[in-house]
Coordinates of C-alpha atoms and ligand atoms in Angstrom, one line a residue:
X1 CA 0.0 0.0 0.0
X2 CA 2.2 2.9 -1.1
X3 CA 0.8 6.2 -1.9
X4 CA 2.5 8.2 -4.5
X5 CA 1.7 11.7 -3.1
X6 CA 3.6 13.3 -1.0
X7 CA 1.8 14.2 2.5
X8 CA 2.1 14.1 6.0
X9 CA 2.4 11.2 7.9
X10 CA -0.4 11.7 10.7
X11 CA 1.8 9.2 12.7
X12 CA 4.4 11.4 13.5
X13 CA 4.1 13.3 16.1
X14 CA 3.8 16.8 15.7
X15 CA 3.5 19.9 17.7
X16 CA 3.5 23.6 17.7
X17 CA 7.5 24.8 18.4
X18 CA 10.0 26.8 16.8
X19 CA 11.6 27.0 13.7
X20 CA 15.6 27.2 13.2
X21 CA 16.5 29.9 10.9
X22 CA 15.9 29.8 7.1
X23 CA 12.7 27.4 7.4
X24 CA 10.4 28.1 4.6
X25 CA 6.9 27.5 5.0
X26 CA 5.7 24.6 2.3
X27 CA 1.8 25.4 2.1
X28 CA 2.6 29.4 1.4
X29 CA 6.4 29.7 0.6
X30 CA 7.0 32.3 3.2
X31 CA 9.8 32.0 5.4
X32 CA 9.1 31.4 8.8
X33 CA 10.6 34.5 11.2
X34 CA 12.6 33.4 13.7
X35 CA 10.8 32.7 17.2
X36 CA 8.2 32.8 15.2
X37 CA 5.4 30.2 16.9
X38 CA 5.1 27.4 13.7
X39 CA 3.9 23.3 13.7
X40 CA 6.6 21.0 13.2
X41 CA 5.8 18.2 11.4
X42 CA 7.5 15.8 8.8
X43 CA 6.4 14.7 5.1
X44 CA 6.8 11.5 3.7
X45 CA 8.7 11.3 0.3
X46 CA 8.5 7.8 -1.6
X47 CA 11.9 7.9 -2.8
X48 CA 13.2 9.2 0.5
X49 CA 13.3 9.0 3.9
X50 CA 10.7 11.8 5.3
X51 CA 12.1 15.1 6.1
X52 CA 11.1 17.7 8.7
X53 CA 9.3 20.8 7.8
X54 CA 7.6 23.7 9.4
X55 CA 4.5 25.2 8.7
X56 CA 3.4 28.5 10.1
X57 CA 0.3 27.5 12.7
X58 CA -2.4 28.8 10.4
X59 CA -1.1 26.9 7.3
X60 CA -0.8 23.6 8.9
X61 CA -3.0 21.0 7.3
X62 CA -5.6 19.7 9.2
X63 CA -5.1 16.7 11.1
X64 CA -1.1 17.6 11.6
X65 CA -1.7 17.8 15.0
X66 CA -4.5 20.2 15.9
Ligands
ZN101 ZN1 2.6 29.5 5.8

């Protein structure tokens, strides 16, 4: 059962946190100001082991967390 779209992995834990400098938020492509409050979560690549991204709060996709 693979799925060939890239998404987050509900799994993971996630939570709201900090990003480290130069995170750029993948739902809107606006770089996330440091201590700025943002969800941490990871996405799930087929041809890779998933990697760690940060949303800002309001751009997190629903069920990352809530
Ligand atoms: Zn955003």
């Amino acid at each position: 059962m693979t799925n060939p779209t890239v998404e987050t992995d509900a799994r993971q834990r996630e939570y709201t946190t900090y990003a480290p400098a130069g995170e750029t938020c993948p739902a809107c492509g606006v770089p996330i100001k440091n201590l700025e409050n943002c969800r941490r979560g990871l996405l799930a690549r087929r041809d890779s082991s998933p990697i760690v991204v940060y949303w800002h709060t309001a751009c997190a996709p629903k069920g990352a967390g809530q």
